[in-house]
Amino acid sequence: MNAPDRFELFVLPDGVKKLTITPDTKIPNAATFKIEKEDHTLANMLRMQLLEDPKVLFAGYKMPHPLDHYFILKVQTTPDTTPAHALGNAITELIQTVGAMKNKFEMDLIRARAFEEAKSNPVGDADDLSSHNVDMDF
């Protein structure tokens, strides 16, 4: 089979950096980031988070080829900040967002399990109220 080994999708070879930054010489306050061993999932999340920043003028990415496991992210910012600083802020905000989503998911999972447990273990049947000493004054 011609498919590459699965570990090649996420294991960095020796001497390869996860992130390389190349300043753009033609466009002011712009840079190109090459991020190794990642795909559309991270690329699109970074792009969208960068575009939330009012100091980011442009953010876009491309995947050069489906068999190449990296993406190119281009970022242009206002003179107030640098593309590297904007990317760092976007990464920090994404980490916080994903952490909050994880916490919410875990709380909802606990709540759903408790609900299912309560459904499967009813306290008593409505027909069997005579066995309970319940005083009801109407």
mmCIF file of N, CA and C in Angstrom:
data_model
loop_
_atom_site.group_PDB
_atom_site.id
_atom_site.type_symbol
_atom_site.label_atom_id
_atom_site.label_comp_id
_atom_site.label_asym_id
_atom_site.label_seq_id
_atom_site.Cartn_x
_atom_site.Cartn_y
_atom_site.Cartn_z
ATOM 1 N N MET A 1 0.845 -1.175 0.000
ATOM 2 C CA MET A 1 0.000 0.000 0.000
ATOM 3 C C MET A 1 0.891 1.240 0.000
ATOM 4 N N ASN A 2 0.492 2.289 -0.690
ATOM 5 C CA ASN A 2 1.290 3.498 -0.824
ATOM 6 C C ASN A 2 1.052 4.523 0.276
ATOM 7 N N ALA A 3 0.157 4.250 1.184
ATOM 8 C CA ALA A 3 -0.158 5.217 2.242
ATOM 9 C C ALA A 3 1.028 5.365 3.194
ATOM 10 N N PRO A 4 1.296 6.598 3.632
ATOM 11 C CA PRO A 4 2.385 6.789 4.599
ATOM 12 C C PRO A 4 1.997 6.225 5.964
ATOM 13 N N ASP A 5 3.005 5.946 6.776
ATOM 14 C CA ASP A 5 2.743 5.472 8.133
ATOM 15 C C ASP A 5 2.005 6.553 8.916
ATOM 16 N N ARG A 6 1.107 6.121 9.799
ATOM 17 C CA ARG A 6 0.282 7.088 10.533
ATOM 18 C C ARG A 6 1.096 8.004 11.434
ATOM 19 N N PHE A 7 2.173 7.503 11.997
ATOM 20 C CA PHE A 7 2.965 8.338 12.898
ATOM 21 C C PHE A 7 3.566 9.536 12.174
ATOM 22 N N GLU A 8 3.708 9.447 10.857
ATOM 23 C CA GLU A 8 4.248 10.566 10.095
ATOM 24 C C GLU A 8 3.312 11.774 10.102
ATOM 25 N N LEU A 9 2.067 11.566 10.501
ATOM 26 C CA LEU A 9 1.103 12.659 10.552
ATOM 27 C C LEU A 9 1.343 13.596 11.732
ATOM 28 N N PHE A 10 2.025 13.112 12.783
ATOM 29 C CA PHE A 10 2.156 13.953 13.971
ATOM 30 C C PHE A 10 3.530 13.946 14.633
ATOM 31 N N VAL A 11 4.424 13.045 14.269
ATOM 32 C CA VAL A 11 5.751 12.998 14.882
ATOM 33 C C VAL A 11 6.716 13.842 14.058
ATOM 34 N N LEU A 12 7.351 14.814 14.720
ATOM 35 C CA LEU A 12 8.323 15.674 14.040
ATOM 36 C C LEU A 12 9.641 14.929 13.849
ATOM 37 N N PRO A 13 10.182 14.939 12.638
ATOM 38 C CA PRO A 13 11.509 14.348 12.436
ATOM 39 C C PRO A 13 12.574 15.165 13.170
ATOM 40 N N ASP A 14 13.702 14.562 13.427
ATOM 41 C CA ASP A 14 14.808 15.262 14.088
ATOM 42 C C ASP A 14 15.233 16.469 13.267
ATOM 43 N N GLY A 15 15.441 17.583 13.947
ATOM 44 C CA GLY A 15 15.923 18.791 13.287
ATOM 45 C C GLY A 15 14.850 19.651 12.650
ATOM 46 N N VAL A 16 13.601 19.217 12.685
ATOM 47 C CA VAL A 16 12.505 19.994 12.096
ATOM 48 C C VAL A 16 11.804 20.764 13.206
ATOM 49 N N LYS A 17 11.631 22.061 13.011
ATOM 50 C CA LYS A 17 10.940 22.899 13.993
ATOM 51 C C LYS A 17 9.433 22.840 13.751
ATOM 52 N N LYS A 18 8.682 22.884 14.820
ATOM 53 C CA LYS A 18 7.215 22.874 14.728
ATOM 54 C C LYS A 18 6.705 24.134 14.037
ATOM 55 N N LEU A 19 7.354 25.270 14.306
ATOM 56 C CA LEU A 19 6.908 26.557 13.776
ATOM 57 C C LEU A 19 8.104 27.329 13.241
ATOM 58 N N THR A 20 7.978 27.795 12.008
ATOM 59 C CA THR A 20 8.997 28.691 11.452
ATOM 60 C C THR A 20 8.311 29.969 10.998
ATOM 61 N N ILE A 21 8.973 31.090 11.242
ATOM 62 C CA ILE A 21 8.424 32.407 10.905
ATOM 63 C C ILE A 21 9.305 33.034 9.844
ATOM 64 N N THR A 22 8.655 33.533 8.783
ATOM 65 C CA THR A 22 9.367 34.252 7.732
ATOM 66 C C THR A 22 8.709 35.615 7.564
ATOM 67 N N PRO A 23 9.400 36.692 7.925
ATOM 68 C CA PRO A 23 8.820 38.026 7.715
ATOM 69 C C PRO A 23 8.626 38.293 6.219
ATOM 70 N N ASP A 24 7.542 38.959 5.888
ATOM 71 C CA ASP A 24 7.260 39.307 4.493
ATOM 72 C C ASP A 24 7.974 40.616 4.171
ATOM 73 N N THR A 25 8.796 40.601 3.142
ATOM 74 C CA THR A 25 9.561 41.802 2.782
ATOM 75 C C THR A 25 8.760 42.764 1.919
ATOM 76 N N LYS A 26 7.672 42.300 1.311
ATOM 77 C CA LYS A 26 6.895 43.146 0.399
ATOM 78 C C LYS A 26 5.730 43.855 1.081
ATOM 79 N N ILE A 27 5.222 43.258 2.145
ATOM 80 C CA ILE A 27 4.042 43.803 2.825
ATOM 81 C C ILE A 27 4.447 44.196 4.242
ATOM 82 N N PRO A 28 4.120 45.430 4.661
ATOM 83 C CA PRO A 28 4.495 45.841 6.022
ATOM 84 C C PRO A 28 3.689 45.085 7.083
ATOM 85 N N ASN A 29 4.340 44.801 8.195
ATOM 86 C CA ASN A 29 3.698 44.120 9.329
ATOM 87 C C ASN A 29 3.052 42.804 8.918
ATOM 88 N N ALA A 30 3.720 42.042 8.087
ATOM 89 C CA ALA A 30 3.197 40.757 7.633
ATOM 90 C C ALA A 30 4.261 39.682 7.797
ATOM 91 N N ALA A 31 3.793 38.464 7.999
ATOM 92 C CA ALA A 31 4.703 37.331 8.137
ATOM 93 C C ALA A 31 4.001 36.064 7.670
ATOM 94 N N THR A 32 4.825 35.080 7.333
ATOM 95 C CA THR A 32 4.338 33.764 6.947
ATOM 96 C C THR A 32 4.825 32.767 7.990
ATOM 97 N N PHE A 33 3.901 31.969 8.494
ATOM 98 C CA PHE A 33 4.215 30.948 9.487
ATOM 99 C C PHE A 33 4.026 29.581 8.839
ATOM 100 N N LYS A 34 5.003 28.717 8.984
ATOM 101 C CA LYS A 34 4.869 27.332 8.534
ATOM 102 C C LYS A 34 4.749 26.481 9.788
ATOM 103 N N ILE A 35 3.634 25.777 9.909
ATOM 104 C CA ILE A 35 3.365 24.967 11.093
ATOM 105 C C ILE A 35 3.329 23.501 10.666
ATOM 106 N N GLU A 36 4.262 22.735 11.192
ATOM 107 C CA GLU A 36 4.449 21.332 10.815
ATOM 108 C C GLU A 36 3.503 20.402 11.566
ATOM 109 N N LYS A 37 3.163 19.320 10.895
ATOM 110 C CA LYS A 37 2.392 18.209 11.460
ATOM 111 C C LYS A 37 1.035 18.638 12.008
ATOM 112 N N GLU A 38 0.391 19.565 11.322
ATOM 113 C CA GLU A 38 -0.966 19.989 11.672
ATOM 114 C C GLU A 38 -1.789 20.044 10.395
ATOM 115 N N ASP A 39 -3.108 20.155 10.550
ATOM 116 C CA ASP A 39 -3.980 20.141 9.380
ATOM 117 C C ASP A 39 -5.019 21.258 9.454
ATOM 118 N N HIS A 40 -6.090 21.110 8.671
ATOM 119 C CA HIS A 40 -7.131 22.138 8.584
ATOM 120 C C HIS A 40 -7.764 22.451 9.939
ATOM 121 N N THR A 41 -7.822 21.476 10.822
ATOM 122 C CA THR A 41 -8.477 21.689 12.114
ATOM 123 C C THR A 41 -7.842 22.860 12.857
ATOM 124 N N LEU A 42 -6.546 22.784 13.069
ATOM 125 C CA LEU A 42 -5.856 23.863 13.779
ATOM 126 C C LEU A 42 -5.748 25.109 12.911
ATOM 127 N N ALA A 43 -5.496 24.931 11.623
ATOM 128 C CA ALA A 43 -5.304 26.083 10.732
ATOM 129 C C ALA A 43 -6.541 26.979 10.712
ATOM 130 N N ASN A 44 -7.709 26.393 10.582
ATOM 131 C CA ASN A 44 -8.928 27.195 10.515
ATOM 132 C C ASN A 44 -9.251 27.828 11.866
ATOM 133 N N MET A 45 -9.003 27.106 12.957
ATOM 134 C CA MET A 45 -9.240 27.694 14.282
ATOM 135 C C MET A 45 -8.333 28.898 14.505
ATOM 136 N N LEU A 46 -7.063 28.783 14.126
ATOM 137 C CA LEU A 46 -6.135 29.909 14.273
ATOM 138 C C LEU A 46 -6.554 31.086 13.404
ATOM 139 N N ARG A 47 -6.918 30.790 12.172
ATOM 140 C CA ARG A 47 -7.328 31.863 11.257
ATOM 141 C C ARG A 47 -8.530 32.615 11.815
ATOM 142 N N MET A 48 -9.528 31.884 12.252
ATOM 143 C CA MET A 48 -10.737 32.530 12.765
ATOM 144 C C MET A 48 -10.449 33.320 14.046
ATOM 145 N N GLN A 49 -9.600 32.789 14.911
ATOM 146 C CA GLN A 49 -9.262 33.506 16.142
ATOM 147 C C GLN A 49 -8.454 34.755 15.826
ATOM 148 N N LEU A 50 -7.544 34.673 14.869
ATOM 149 C CA LEU A 50 -6.777 35.851 14.457
ATOM 150 C C LEU A 50 -7.700 36.936 13.920
ATOM 151 N N LEU A 51 -8.700 36.548 13.146
ATOM 152 C CA LEU A 51 -9.606 37.530 12.553
ATOM 153 C C LEU A 51 -10.504 38.207 13.588
ATOM 154 N N GLU A 52 -10.602 37.636 14.786
ATOM 155 C CA GLU A 52 -11.349 38.279 15.875
ATOM 156 C C GLU A 52 -10.587 39.477 16.437
ATOM 157 N N ASP A 53 -9.281 39.514 16.229
ATOM 158 C CA ASP A 53 -8.424 40.579 16.753
ATOM 159 C C ASP A 53 -8.525 41.803 15.844
ATOM 160 N N PRO A 54 -8.921 42.967 16.370
ATOM 161 C CA PRO A 54 -9.034 44.163 15.519
ATOM 162 C C PRO A 54 -7.686 44.646 14.974
ATOM 163 N N LYS A 55 -6.584 44.189 15.564
ATOM 164 C CA LYS A 55 -5.261 44.589 15.079
ATOM 165 C C LYS A 55 -4.766 43.712 13.926
ATOM 166 N N VAL A 56 -5.521 42.679 13.590
ATOM 167 C CA VAL A 56 -5.155 41.795 12.480
ATOM 168 C C VAL A 56 -5.923 42.238 11.241
ATOM 169 N N LEU A 57 -5.182 42.598 10.202
ATOM 170 C CA LEU A 57 -5.791 43.044 8.949
ATOM 171 C C LEU A 57 -6.099 41.874 8.023
ATOM 172 N N PHE A 58 -5.260 40.850 8.056
ATOM 173 C CA PHE A 58 -5.446 39.691 7.181
ATOM 174 C C PHE A 58 -4.924 38.446 7.882
ATOM 175 N N ALA A 59 -5.650 37.360 7.733
ATOM 176 C CA ALA A 59 -5.195 36.051 8.200
ATOM 177 C C ALA A 59 -5.768 35.009 7.254
ATOM 178 N N GLY A 60 -4.910 34.208 6.687
ATOM 179 C CA GLY A 60 -5.343 33.154 5.778
ATOM 180 C C GLY A 60 -4.349 32.013 5.813
ATOM 181 N N TYR A 61 -4.811 30.838 5.401
ATOM 182 C CA TYR A 61 -3.908 29.690 5.388
ATOM 183 C C TYR A 61 -4.120 28.886 4.127
ATOM 184 N N LYS A 62 -3.128 28.048 3.832
ATOM 185 C CA LYS A 62 -3.265 27.105 2.729
ATOM 186 C C LYS A 62 -2.551 25.817 3.098
ATOM 187 N N MET A 63 -3.077 24.748 2.560
ATOM 188 C CA MET A 63 -2.466 23.429 2.688
ATOM 189 C C MET A 63 -1.857 23.134 1.320
ATOM 190 N N PRO A 64 -0.544 23.136 1.204
ATOM 191 C CA PRO A 64 0.077 22.982 -0.110
ATOM 192 C C PRO A 64 -0.319 21.693 -0.841
ATOM 193 N N HIS A 65 -0.416 20.568 -0.111
ATOM 194 C CA HIS A 65 -0.759 19.297 -0.751
ATOM 195 C C HIS A 65 -1.323 18.365 0.317
ATOM 196 N N PRO A 66 -2.298 17.528 -0.036
ATOM 197 C CA PRO A 66 -2.889 16.636 0.976
ATOM 198 C C PRO A 66 -1.892 15.665 1.623
ATOM 199 N N LEU A 67 -0.825 15.331 0.923
ATOM 200 C CA LEU A 67 0.156 14.409 1.493
ATOM 201 C C LEU A 67 1.261 15.121 2.271
ATOM 202 N N ASP A 68 1.277 16.455 2.229
ATOM 203 C CA ASP A 68 2.221 17.233 3.027
ATOM 204 C C ASP A 68 1.515 17.633 4.315
ATOM 205 N N HIS A 69 2.105 17.290 5.431
ATOM 206 C CA HIS A 69 1.430 17.486 6.716
ATOM 207 C C HIS A 69 1.894 18.770 7.401
ATOM 208 N N TYR A 70 1.607 19.873 6.756
ATOM 209 C CA TYR A 70 1.866 21.189 7.326
ATOM 210 C C TYR A 70 0.948 22.182 6.643
ATOM 211 N N PHE A 71 0.851 23.370 7.242
ATOM 212 C CA PHE A 71 0.101 24.434 6.583
ATOM 213 C C PHE A 71 0.880 25.729 6.677
ATOM 214 N N ILE A 72 0.551 26.635 5.764
ATOM 215 C CA ILE A 72 1.163 27.955 5.696
ATOM 216 C C ILE A 72 0.109 28.959 6.152
ATOM 217 N N LEU A 73 0.445 29.762 7.153
ATOM 218 C CA LEU A 73 -0.456 30.772 7.693
ATOM 219 C C LEU A 73 0.148 32.141 7.418
ATOM 220 N N LYS A 74 -0.608 32.995 6.746
ATOM 221 C CA LYS A 74 -0.139 34.355 6.466
ATOM 222 C C LYS A 74 -0.937 35.316 7.331
ATOM 223 N N VAL A 75 -0.211 36.249 7.967
ATOM 224 C CA VAL A 75 -0.840 37.200 8.886
ATOM 225 C C VAL A 75 -0.283 38.588 8.609
ATOM 226 N N GLN A 76 -1.201 39.564 8.522
ATOM 227 C CA GLN A 76 -0.802 40.972 8.435
ATOM 228 C C GLN A 76 -1.514 41.715 9.550
ATOM 229 N N THR A 77 -0.758 42.576 10.240
ATOM 230 C CA THR A 77 -1.316 43.314 11.370
ATOM 231 C C THR A 77 -1.163 44.812 11.159
ATOM 232 N N THR A 78 -1.803 45.561 12.039
ATOM 233 C CA THR A 78 -1.609 47.011 12.065
ATOM 234 C C THR A 78 -0.220 47.287 12.636
ATOM 235 N N PRO A 79 0.278 48.517 12.502
ATOM 236 C CA PRO A 79 1.608 48.831 13.052
ATOM 237 C C PRO A 79 1.694 48.721 14.578
ATOM 238 N N ASP A 80 0.545 48.641 15.272
ATOM 239 C CA ASP A 80 0.531 48.557 16.739
ATOM 240 C C ASP A 80 1.126 47.257 17.273
ATOM 241 N N THR A 81 1.130 46.203 16.471
ATOM 242 C CA THR A 81 1.558 44.889 16.949
ATOM 243 C C THR A 81 2.300 44.154 15.842
ATOM 244 N N THR A 82 2.817 42.993 16.172
ATOM 245 C CA THR A 82 3.517 42.174 15.182
ATOM 246 C C THR A 82 2.688 40.928 14.883
ATOM 247 N N PRO A 83 2.896 40.311 13.736
ATOM 248 C CA PRO A 83 2.182 39.064 13.444
ATOM 249 C C PRO A 83 2.473 37.966 14.475
ATOM 250 N N ALA A 84 3.712 37.894 14.947
ATOM 251 C CA ALA A 84 4.055 36.876 15.946
ATOM 252 C C ALA A 84 3.292 37.110 17.252
ATOM 253 N N HIS A 85 3.176 38.363 17.664
ATOM 254 C CA HIS A 85 2.438 38.688 18.887
ATOM 255 C C HIS A 85 0.949 38.368 18.702
ATOM 256 N N ALA A 86 0.399 38.699 17.550
ATOM 257 C CA ALA A 86 -1.012 38.406 17.275
ATOM 258 C C ALA A 86 -1.262 36.899 17.286
ATOM 259 N N LEU A 87 -0.339 36.127 16.707
ATOM 260 C CA LEU A 87 -0.489 34.672 16.712
ATOM 261 C C LEU A 87 -0.397 34.132 18.138
ATOM 262 N N GLY A 88 0.514 34.652 18.928
ATOM 263 C CA GLY A 88 0.621 34.231 20.326
ATOM 264 C C GLY A 88 -0.656 34.500 21.104
ATOM 265 N N ASN A 89 -1.247 35.677 20.892
ATOM 266 C CA ASN A 89 -2.522 36.002 21.548
ATOM 267 C C ASN A 89 -3.625 35.055 21.096
ATOM 268 N N ALA A 90 -3.673 34.764 19.796
ATOM 269 C CA ALA A 90 -4.703 33.866 19.265
ATOM 270 C C ALA A 90 -4.558 32.472 19.867
ATOM 271 N N ILE A 91 -3.333 31.991 19.991
ATOM 272 C CA ILE A 91 -3.100 30.667 20.577
ATOM 273 C C ILE A 91 -3.546 30.649 22.033
ATOM 274 N N THR A 92 -3.200 31.681 22.792
ATOM 275 C CA THR A 92 -3.603 31.765 24.200
ATOM 276 C C THR A 92 -5.123 31.767 24.336
ATOM 277 N N GLU A 93 -5.799 32.547 23.502
ATOM 278 C CA GLU A 93 -7.261 32.612 23.558
ATOM 279 C C GLU A 93 -7.887 31.279 23.165
ATOM 280 N N LEU A 94 -7.308 30.594 22.176
ATOM 281 C CA LEU A 94 -7.835 29.284 21.784
ATOM 282 C C LEU A 94 -7.665 28.259 22.900
ATOM 283 N N ILE A 95 -6.537 28.294 23.579
ATOM 284 C CA ILE A 95 -6.318 27.368 24.695
ATOM 285 C C ILE A 95 -7.372 27.601 25.775
ATOM 286 N N GLN A 96 -7.667 28.865 26.079
ATOM 287 C CA GLN A 96 -8.692 29.179 27.078
ATOM 288 C C GLN A 96 -10.074 28.733 26.605
ATOM 289 N N THR A 97 -10.384 28.965 25.346
ATOM 290 C CA THR A 97 -11.689 28.584 24.802
ATOM 291 C C THR A 97 -11.875 27.073 24.822
ATOM 292 N N VAL A 98 -10.860 26.341 24.382
ATOM 293 C CA VAL A 98 -10.954 24.882 24.366
ATOM 294 C C VAL A 98 -11.039 24.344 25.795
ATOM 295 N N GLY A 99 -10.311 24.940 26.725
ATOM 296 C CA GLY A 99 -10.403 24.532 28.124
ATOM 297 C C GLY A 99 -11.792 24.756 28.693
ATOM 298 N N ALA A 100 -12.391 25.897 28.364
ATOM 299 C CA ALA A 100 -13.754 26.184 28.833
ATOM 300 C C ALA A 100 -14.753 25.206 28.216
ATOM 301 N N MET A 101 -14.571 24.884 26.940
ATOM 302 C CA MET A 101 -15.453 23.911 26.281
ATOM 303 C C MET A 101 -15.321 22.541 26.934
ATOM 304 N N LYS A 102 -14.095 22.150 27.267
ATOM 305 C CA LYS A 102 -13.854 20.861 27.916
ATOM 306 C C LYS A 102 -14.556 20.819 29.269
ATOM 307 N N ASN A 103 -14.423 21.883 30.054
ATOM 308 C CA ASN A 103 -15.074 21.932 31.367
ATOM 309 C C ASN A 103 -16.586 21.867 31.242
ATOM 310 N N LYS A 104 -17.147 22.601 30.289
ATOM 311 C CA LYS A 104 -18.597 22.577 30.085
ATOM 312 C C LYS A 104 -19.059 21.187 29.657
ATOM 313 N N PHE A 105 -18.298 20.557 28.766
ATOM 314 C CA PHE A 105 -18.642 19.208 28.322
ATOM 315 C C PHE A 105 -18.635 18.239 29.500
ATOM 316 N N GLU A 106 -17.600 18.313 30.340
ATOM 317 C CA GLU A 106 -17.516 17.410 31.484
ATOM 318 C C GLU A 106 -18.670 17.627 32.453
ATOM 319 N N MET A 107 -19.053 18.885 32.684
ATOM 320 C CA MET A 107 -20.187 19.162 33.572
ATOM 321 C C MET A 107 -21.490 18.635 32.973
ATOM 322 N N ASP A 108 -21.685 18.840 31.674
ATOM 323 C CA ASP A 108 -22.889 18.333 31.019
ATOM 324 C C ASP A 108 -22.916 16.805 31.018
ATOM 325 N N LEU A 109 -21.760 16.177 30.886
ATOM 326 C CA LEU A 109 -21.684 14.722 30.923
ATOM 327 C C LEU A 109 -22.066 14.201 32.306
ATOM 328 N N ILE A 110 -21.573 14.844 33.350
ATOM 329 C CA ILE A 110 -21.942 14.456 34.719
ATOM 330 C C ILE A 110 -23.444 14.617 34.919
ATOM 331 N N ARG A 111 -23.987 15.738 34.443
ATOM 332 C CA ARG A 111 -25.416 16.003 34.568
ATOM 333 C C ARG A 111 -26.237 14.954 33.803
ATOM 334 N N ALA A 112 -25.798 14.594 32.598
ATOM 335 C CA ALA A 112 -26.526 13.612 31.789
ATOM 336 C C ALA A 112 -26.470 12.229 32.436
ATOM 337 N N ARG A 113 -25.320 11.865 32.980
ATOM 338 C CA ARG A 113 -25.208 10.561 33.651
ATOM 339 C C ARG A 113 -26.094 10.510 34.889
ATOM 340 N N ALA A 114 -26.140 11.601 35.642
ATOM 341 C CA ALA A 114 -27.000 11.651 36.829
ATOM 342 C C ALA A 114 -28.468 11.542 36.425
ATOM 343 N N PHE A 115 -28.839 12.192 35.334
ATOM 344 C CA PHE A 115 -30.217 12.129 34.845
ATOM 345 C C PHE A 115 -30.565 10.706 34.422
ATOM 346 N N GLU A 116 -29.661 10.052 33.683
ATOM 347 C CA GLU A 116 -29.911 8.678 33.239
ATOM 348 C C GLU A 116 -29.994 7.732 34.430
ATOM 349 N N GLU A 117 -29.155 7.957 35.428
ATOM 350 C CA GLU A 117 -29.190 7.120 36.622
ATOM 351 C C GLU A 117 -30.505 7.315 37.374
ATOM 352 N N ALA A 118 -30.974 8.549 37.455
ATOM 353 C CA ALA A 118 -32.243 8.830 38.130
ATOM 354 C C ALA A 118 -33.411 8.209 37.370
ATOM 355 N N LYS A 119 -33.334 8.208 36.035
ATOM 356 C CA LYS A 119 -34.400 7.597 35.232
ATOM 357 C C LYS A 119 -34.439 6.087 35.410
ATOM 358 N N SER A 120 -33.287 5.463 35.504
ATOM 359 C CA SER A 120 -33.249 4.004 35.589
ATOM 360 C C SER A 120 -33.488 3.492 37.007
ATOM 361 N N ASN A 121 -33.351 4.341 38.012
ATOM 362 C CA ASN A 121 -33.584 3.951 39.399
ATOM 363 C C ASN A 121 -34.662 4.836 40.010
ATOM 364 N N PRO A 122 -35.928 4.616 39.629
ATOM 365 C CA PRO A 122 -36.982 5.477 40.180
ATOM 366 C C PRO A 122 -37.156 5.214 41.680
ATOM 367 N N VAL A 123 -37.563 6.234 42.394
ATOM 368 C CA VAL A 123 -37.750 6.145 43.843
ATOM 369 C C VAL A 123 -38.923 5.236 44.164
ATOM 370 N N GLY A 124 -39.990 5.336 43.450
ATOM 371 C CA GLY A 124 -41.166 4.508 43.685
ATOM 372 C C GLY A 124 -42.179 4.711 42.585
ATOM 373 N N ASP A 125 -43.123 3.793 42.494
ATOM 374 C CA ASP A 125 -44.164 3.919 41.481
ATOM 375 C C ASP A 125 -45.297 4.785 42.007
ATOM 376 N N ALA A 126 -46.004 5.422 41.112
ATOM 377 C CA ALA A 126 -47.137 6.269 41.492
ATOM 378 C C ALA A 126 -48.284 5.423 42.035
ATOM 379 N N ASP A 127 -48.413 4.152 41.595
ATOM 380 C CA ASP A 127 -49.498 3.281 42.052
ATOM 381 C C ASP A 127 -49.270 2.787 43.482
ATOM 382 N N ASP A 128 -48.048 2.841 43.945
ATOM 383 C CA ASP A 128 -47.706 2.276 45.235
ATOM 384 C C ASP A 128 -47.525 3.353 46.302
ATOM 385 N N LEU A 129 -48.395 4.351 46.297
ATOM 386 C CA LEU A 129 -48.297 5.428 47.271
ATOM 387 C C LEU A 129 -48.734 4.986 48.661
ATOM 388 N N SER A 130 -49.514 3.899 48.758
ATOM 389 C CA SER A 130 -50.002 3.453 50.064
ATOM 390 C C SER A 130 -48.864 2.966 50.962
ATOM 391 N N SER A 131 -47.777 2.520 50.368
ATOM 392 C CA SER A 131 -46.666 2.032 51.183
ATOM 393 C C SER A 131 -45.871 3.169 51.818
ATOM 394 N N HIS A 132 -46.068 4.387 51.340
ATOM 395 C CA HIS A 132 -45.363 5.540 51.892
ATOM 396 C C HIS A 132 -46.310 6.294 52.821
ATOM 397 N N ASN A 133 -45.843 6.640 53.985
ATOM 398 C CA ASN A 133 -46.634 7.438 54.906
ATOM 399 C C ASN A 133 -46.464 8.892 54.536
ATOM 400 N N VAL A 134 -47.375 9.362 53.738
ATOM 401 C CA VAL A 134 -47.304 10.735 53.279
ATOM 402 C C VAL A 134 -48.578 11.435 53.718
ATOM 403 N N ASP A 135 -48.426 12.492 54.496
ATOM 404 C CA ASP A 135 -49.578 13.288 54.890
ATOM 405 C C ASP A 135 -49.726 14.433 53.919
ATOM 406 N N MET A 136 -50.870 14.501 53.306
ATOM 407 C CA MET A 136 -51.136 15.592 52.380
ATOM 408 C C MET A 136 -52.376 16.322 52.845
ATOM 409 N N ASP A 137 -52.218 17.554 53.170
ATOM 410 C CA ASP A 137 -53.346 18.388 53.552
ATOM 411 C C ASP A 137 -53.683 19.291 52.387
ATOM 412 N N PHE A 138 -54.918 19.206 51.958
ATOM 413 C CA PHE A 138 -55.363 20.069 50.866
ATOM 414 C C PHE A 138 -56.352 21.058 51.358
#
